[in-house]
Every structure is written in structure tokens, then in C-alpha cells.
PDB file of C-alpha atoms in Angstrom:
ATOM      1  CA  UNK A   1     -16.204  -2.683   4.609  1.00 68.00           C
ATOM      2  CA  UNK A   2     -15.059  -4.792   1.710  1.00 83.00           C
ATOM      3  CA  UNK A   3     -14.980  -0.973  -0.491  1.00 83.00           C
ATOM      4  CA  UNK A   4     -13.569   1.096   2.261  1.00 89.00           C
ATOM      5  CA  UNK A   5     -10.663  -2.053   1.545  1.00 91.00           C
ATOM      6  CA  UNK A   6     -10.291  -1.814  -1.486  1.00 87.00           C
ATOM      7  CA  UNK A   7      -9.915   2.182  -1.623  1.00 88.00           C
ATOM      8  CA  UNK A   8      -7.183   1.930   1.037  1.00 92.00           C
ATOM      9  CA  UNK A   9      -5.214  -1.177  -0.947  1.00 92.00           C
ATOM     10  CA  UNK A  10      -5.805   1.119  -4.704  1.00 88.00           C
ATOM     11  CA  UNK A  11      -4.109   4.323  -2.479  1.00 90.00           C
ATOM     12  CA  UNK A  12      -1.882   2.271  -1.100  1.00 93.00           C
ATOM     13  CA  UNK A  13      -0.760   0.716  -4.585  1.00 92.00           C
ATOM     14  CA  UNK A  14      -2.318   2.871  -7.549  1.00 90.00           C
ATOM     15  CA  UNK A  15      -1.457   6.643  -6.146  1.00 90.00           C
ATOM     16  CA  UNK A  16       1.398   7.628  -7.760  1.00 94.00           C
ATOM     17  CA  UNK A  17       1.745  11.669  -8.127  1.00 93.00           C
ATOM     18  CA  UNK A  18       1.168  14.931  -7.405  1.00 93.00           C
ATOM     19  CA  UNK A  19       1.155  18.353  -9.178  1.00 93.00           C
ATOM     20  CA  UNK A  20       3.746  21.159  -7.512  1.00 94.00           C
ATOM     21  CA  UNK A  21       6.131  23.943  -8.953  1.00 97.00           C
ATOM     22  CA  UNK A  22       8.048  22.663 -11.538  1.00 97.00           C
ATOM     23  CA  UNK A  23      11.539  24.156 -12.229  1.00 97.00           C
ATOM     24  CA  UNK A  24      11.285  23.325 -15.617  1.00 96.00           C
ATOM     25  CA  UNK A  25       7.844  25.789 -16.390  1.00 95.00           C
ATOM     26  CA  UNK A  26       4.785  26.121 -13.742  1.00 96.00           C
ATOM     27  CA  UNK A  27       3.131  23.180 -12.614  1.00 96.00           C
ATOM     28  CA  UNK A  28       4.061  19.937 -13.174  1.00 97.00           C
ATOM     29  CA  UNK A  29       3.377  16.483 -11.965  1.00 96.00           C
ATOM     30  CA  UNK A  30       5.931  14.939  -9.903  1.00 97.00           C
ATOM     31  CA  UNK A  31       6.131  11.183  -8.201  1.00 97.00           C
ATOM     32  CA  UNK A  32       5.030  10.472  -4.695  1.00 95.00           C
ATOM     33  CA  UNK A  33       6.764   7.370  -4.882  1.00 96.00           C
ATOM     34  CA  UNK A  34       8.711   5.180  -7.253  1.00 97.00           C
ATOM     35  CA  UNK A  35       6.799   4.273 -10.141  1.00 97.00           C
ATOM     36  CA  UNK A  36       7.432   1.055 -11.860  1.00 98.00           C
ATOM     37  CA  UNK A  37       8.280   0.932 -16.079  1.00 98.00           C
ATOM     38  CA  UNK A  38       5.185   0.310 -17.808  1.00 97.00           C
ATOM     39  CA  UNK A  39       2.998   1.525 -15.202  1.00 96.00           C
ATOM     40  CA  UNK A  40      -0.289   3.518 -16.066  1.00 93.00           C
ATOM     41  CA  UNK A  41       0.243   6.346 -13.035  1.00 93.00           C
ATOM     42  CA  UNK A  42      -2.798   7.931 -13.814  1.00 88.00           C
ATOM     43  CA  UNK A  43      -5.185   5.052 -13.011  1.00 81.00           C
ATOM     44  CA  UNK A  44      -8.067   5.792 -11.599  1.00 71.00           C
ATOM     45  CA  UNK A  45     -10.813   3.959  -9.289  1.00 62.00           C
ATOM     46  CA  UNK A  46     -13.511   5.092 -11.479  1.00 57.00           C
ATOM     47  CA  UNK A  47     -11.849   2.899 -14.481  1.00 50.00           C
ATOM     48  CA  UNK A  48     -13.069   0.018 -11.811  1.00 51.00           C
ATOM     49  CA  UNK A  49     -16.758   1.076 -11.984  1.00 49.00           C
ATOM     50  CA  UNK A  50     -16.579   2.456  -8.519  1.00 54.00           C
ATOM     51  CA  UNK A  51     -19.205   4.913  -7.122  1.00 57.00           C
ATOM     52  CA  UNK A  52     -18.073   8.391  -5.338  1.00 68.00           C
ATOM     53  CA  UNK A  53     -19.036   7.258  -1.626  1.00 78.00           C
ATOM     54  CA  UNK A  54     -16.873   8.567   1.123  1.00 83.00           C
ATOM     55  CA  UNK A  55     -14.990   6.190   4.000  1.00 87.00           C
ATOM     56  CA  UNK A  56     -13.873   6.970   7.289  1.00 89.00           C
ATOM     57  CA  UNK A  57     -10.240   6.008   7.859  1.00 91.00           C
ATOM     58  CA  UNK A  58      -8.084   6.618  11.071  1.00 90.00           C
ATOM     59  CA  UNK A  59      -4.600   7.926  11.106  1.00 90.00           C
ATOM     60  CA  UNK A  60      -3.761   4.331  12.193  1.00 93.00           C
ATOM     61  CA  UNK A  61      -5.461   2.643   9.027  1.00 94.00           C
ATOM     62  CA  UNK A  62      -3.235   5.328   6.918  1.00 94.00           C
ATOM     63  CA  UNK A  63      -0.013   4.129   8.598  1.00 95.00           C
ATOM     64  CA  UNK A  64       0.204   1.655   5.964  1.00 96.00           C
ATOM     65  CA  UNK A  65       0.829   4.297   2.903  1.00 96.00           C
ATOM     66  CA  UNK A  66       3.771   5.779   2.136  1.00 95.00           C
ATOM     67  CA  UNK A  67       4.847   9.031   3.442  1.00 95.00           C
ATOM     68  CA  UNK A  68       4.321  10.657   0.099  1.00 94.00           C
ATOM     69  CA  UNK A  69       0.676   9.490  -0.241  1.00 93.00           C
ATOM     70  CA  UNK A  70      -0.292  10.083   2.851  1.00 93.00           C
ATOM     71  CA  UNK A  71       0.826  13.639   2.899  1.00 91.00           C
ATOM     72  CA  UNK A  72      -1.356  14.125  -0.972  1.00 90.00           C
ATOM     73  CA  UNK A  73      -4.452  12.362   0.830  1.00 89.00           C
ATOM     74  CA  UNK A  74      -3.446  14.695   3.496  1.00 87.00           C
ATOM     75  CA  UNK A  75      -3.716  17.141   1.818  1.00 86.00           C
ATOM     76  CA  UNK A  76      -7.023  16.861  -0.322  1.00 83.00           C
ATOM     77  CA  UNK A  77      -9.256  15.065   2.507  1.00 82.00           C
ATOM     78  CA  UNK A  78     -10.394  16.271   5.863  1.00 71.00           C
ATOM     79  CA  UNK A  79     -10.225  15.255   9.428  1.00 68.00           C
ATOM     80  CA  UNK A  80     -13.579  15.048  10.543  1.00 64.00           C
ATOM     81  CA  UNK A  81     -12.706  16.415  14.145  1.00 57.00           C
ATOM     82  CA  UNK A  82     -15.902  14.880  15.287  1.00 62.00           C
ATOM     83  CA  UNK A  83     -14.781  11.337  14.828  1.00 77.00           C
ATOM     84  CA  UNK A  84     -10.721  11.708  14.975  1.00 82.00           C
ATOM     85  CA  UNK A  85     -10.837  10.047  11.125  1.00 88.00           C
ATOM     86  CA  UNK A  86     -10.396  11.308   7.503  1.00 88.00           C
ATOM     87  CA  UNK A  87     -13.288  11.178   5.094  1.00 85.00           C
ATOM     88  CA  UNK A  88     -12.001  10.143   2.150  1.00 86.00           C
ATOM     89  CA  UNK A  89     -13.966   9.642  -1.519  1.00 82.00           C
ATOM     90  CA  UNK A  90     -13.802   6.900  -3.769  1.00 81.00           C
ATOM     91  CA  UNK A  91     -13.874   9.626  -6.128  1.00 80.00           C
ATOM     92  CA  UNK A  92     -10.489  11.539  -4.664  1.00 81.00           C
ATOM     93  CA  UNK A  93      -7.794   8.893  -7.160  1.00 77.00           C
ATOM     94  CA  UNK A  94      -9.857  10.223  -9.955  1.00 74.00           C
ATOM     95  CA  UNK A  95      -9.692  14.378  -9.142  1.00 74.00           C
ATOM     96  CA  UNK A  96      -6.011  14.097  -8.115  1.00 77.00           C
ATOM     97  CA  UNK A  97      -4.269  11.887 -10.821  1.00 72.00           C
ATOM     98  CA  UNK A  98      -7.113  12.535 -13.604  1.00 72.00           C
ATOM     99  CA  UNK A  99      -6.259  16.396 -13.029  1.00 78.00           C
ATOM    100  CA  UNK A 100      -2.423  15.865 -13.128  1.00 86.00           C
ATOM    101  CA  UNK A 101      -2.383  14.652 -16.559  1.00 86.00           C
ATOM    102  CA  UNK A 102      -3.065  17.929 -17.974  1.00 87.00           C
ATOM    103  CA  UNK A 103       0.025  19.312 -16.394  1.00 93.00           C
ATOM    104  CA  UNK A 104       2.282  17.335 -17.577  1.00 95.00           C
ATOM    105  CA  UNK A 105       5.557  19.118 -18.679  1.00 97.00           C
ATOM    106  CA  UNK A 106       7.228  18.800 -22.156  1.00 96.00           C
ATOM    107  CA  UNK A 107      10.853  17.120 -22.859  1.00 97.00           C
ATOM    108  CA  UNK A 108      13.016  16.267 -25.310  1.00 97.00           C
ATOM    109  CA  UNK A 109      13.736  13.095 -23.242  1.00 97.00           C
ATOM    110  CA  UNK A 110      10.477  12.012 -22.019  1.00 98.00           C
ATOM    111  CA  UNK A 111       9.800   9.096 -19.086  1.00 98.00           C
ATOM    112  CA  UNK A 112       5.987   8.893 -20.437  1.00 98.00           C
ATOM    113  CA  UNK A 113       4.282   7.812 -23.401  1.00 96.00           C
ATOM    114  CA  UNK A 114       1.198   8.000 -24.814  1.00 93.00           C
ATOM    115  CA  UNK A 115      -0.675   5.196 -26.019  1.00 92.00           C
ATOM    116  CA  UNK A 116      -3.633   5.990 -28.411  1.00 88.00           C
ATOM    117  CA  UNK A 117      -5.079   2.811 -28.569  1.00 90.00           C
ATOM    118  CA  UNK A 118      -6.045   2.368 -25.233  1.00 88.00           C
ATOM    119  CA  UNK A 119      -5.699   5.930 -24.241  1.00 86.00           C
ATOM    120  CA  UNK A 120      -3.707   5.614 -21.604  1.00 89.00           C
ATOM    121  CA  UNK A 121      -0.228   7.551 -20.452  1.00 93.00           C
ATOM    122  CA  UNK A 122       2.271   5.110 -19.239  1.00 96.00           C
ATOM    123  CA  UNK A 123       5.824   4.613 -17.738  1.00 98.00           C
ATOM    124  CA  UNK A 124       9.092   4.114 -20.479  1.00 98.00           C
ATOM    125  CA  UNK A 125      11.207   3.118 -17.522  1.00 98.00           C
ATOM    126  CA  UNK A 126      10.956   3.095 -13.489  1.00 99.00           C
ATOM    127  CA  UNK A 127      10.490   7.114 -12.229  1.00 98.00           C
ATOM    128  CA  UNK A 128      11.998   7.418  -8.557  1.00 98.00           C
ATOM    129  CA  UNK A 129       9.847   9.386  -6.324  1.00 97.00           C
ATOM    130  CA  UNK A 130      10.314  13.093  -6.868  1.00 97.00           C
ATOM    131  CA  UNK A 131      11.186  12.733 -10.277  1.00 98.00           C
ATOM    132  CA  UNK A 132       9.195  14.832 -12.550  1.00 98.00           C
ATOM    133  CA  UNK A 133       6.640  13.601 -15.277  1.00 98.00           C
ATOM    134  CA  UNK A 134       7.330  14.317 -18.695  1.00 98.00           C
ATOM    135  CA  UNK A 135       5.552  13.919 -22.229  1.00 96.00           C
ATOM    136  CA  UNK A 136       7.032  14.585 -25.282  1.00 95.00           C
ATOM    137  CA  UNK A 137       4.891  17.019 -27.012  1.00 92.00           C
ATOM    138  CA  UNK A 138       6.377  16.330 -30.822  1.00 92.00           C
ATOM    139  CA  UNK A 139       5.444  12.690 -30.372  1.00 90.00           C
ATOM    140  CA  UNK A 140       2.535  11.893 -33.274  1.00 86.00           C
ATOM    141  CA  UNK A 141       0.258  10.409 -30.808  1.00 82.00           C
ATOM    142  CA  UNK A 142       0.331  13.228 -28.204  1.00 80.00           C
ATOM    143  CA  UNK A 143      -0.118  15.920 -31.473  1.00 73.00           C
ATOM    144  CA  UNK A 144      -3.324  13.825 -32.446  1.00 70.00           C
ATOM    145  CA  UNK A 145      -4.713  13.389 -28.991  1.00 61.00           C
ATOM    146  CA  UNK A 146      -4.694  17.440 -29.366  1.00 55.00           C
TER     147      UNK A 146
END
């Protein structure tokens, strides 16, 4: 119980984006919600040490996400019509955000950095939900992470 938790409270607090169209070119990776400055929003359970078990949630134990994440998990879980509940992996932070950062679009004016060091992309000021992601490609450490 005290994992099935702590996947709903990381969801709940730690899911930050999506890939869809991008009217700037293809795919890119958009917010789900607003994402803080300085925020990491491609964290991932599996930084935690987590396992890839699954947990059964009802739509009532999902109530407590925001629309935008509960519309991704949604989207990339199933309702097991069996039991009336979504099966959801430990695993599913790590395929959807750990996918997303290589789709992240290219601008002149980016809201991302990179950060070498710790490898890490992370926030250069708050991103309102819907907002696109963006990288600057020219930037040193994104040419060496290459």
C-alpha cells in the first residue's frame, strides 16, 4: 500500500508533460500543468530506485490529479474492466517523461536548460500548462551531450 502511495503522490506532483503536435516542427513536449522555475520535469520514479510493479487505482483515487495528468495516465494505462480500476506501472513516469526529452523542440529563447553536471534538463522560469518545452540547441552543453 505504502508504494501504490507513493506512485499516486509522484503523479500527482512529479508528472509534468506530454508529447503532441507542435506548431513549431512535429512533436514536441508540451506542459500538463504549470511547472515551477528550476524544476527537473523529466523526473522519473526510477531515479528513486523503484521497481516496475503495477497498482490498481480507481477513478475515485485519480480524482486527486489534475485534469491534465489524468487525461496522459488516461491515456497510457488501462481500465481493467474486470475490476472497474486502472493498472498503472511504477515504470509508466519513466516511459512517458524519459521519452519526451528526446522531442524537445529548438528555440532561440529557450524555457529549459541543460545541466551537464548532473545531467539533468531543468526549468529557467515557471512554464504555464500548455506551454511548449524548448532547448536551445546552440547551447555548449546541449552540443556536447550530442
Amino acid at each position: 500500500m505504502r508504494k501504490k502511495n507513493k506512485l499516486l503522490n509522484f503523479l500527482k506532483e512529479n508528472l509534468y508533460c506530454r508529447a503532441r503536435c507542435s506548431p513549431v516542427h512535429g512533436v514536441g513536449v508540451f506542459a500538463i500543468k504549470d511547472i515551477p522555475s528550476d524544476t527537473d520535469p523529466f523526473l522519473a520514479l526510477e531515479k528513486e530506485g523503484h521497481d516496475n510493479d503495477y497498482h490498481f487505482y480507481s477513478p475515485e483515487e485519480l480524482s486527486v490529479l489534475e485534469k491534465g495528468v489524468f487525461e496522459l495516465v488516461d491515456d497510457y494505462t488501462r481500465l481493467t474492466m474486470c475490476k472497474g480500476k486502472y493498472e498503472i506501472s511504477e515504470g509508466l513516469p519513466r516511459w512517458v517523461q524519459g521519452g519526451c526529452v528526446y522531442l524537445i523542440n529548438h528555440s532561440d529563447a529557450p524555457n529549459l536548460k541543460y545541466v551537464a553536471v548532473t545531467d539533468d534538463v531543468i526549468t529557467t522560469k515557471k512554464i504555464n500548462k500548455d506551454e511548449e518545452l524548448f532547448l536551445d540547441y546552440n547551447d555548449p552543453a546541449v552540443k556536447n551531450y550530442e
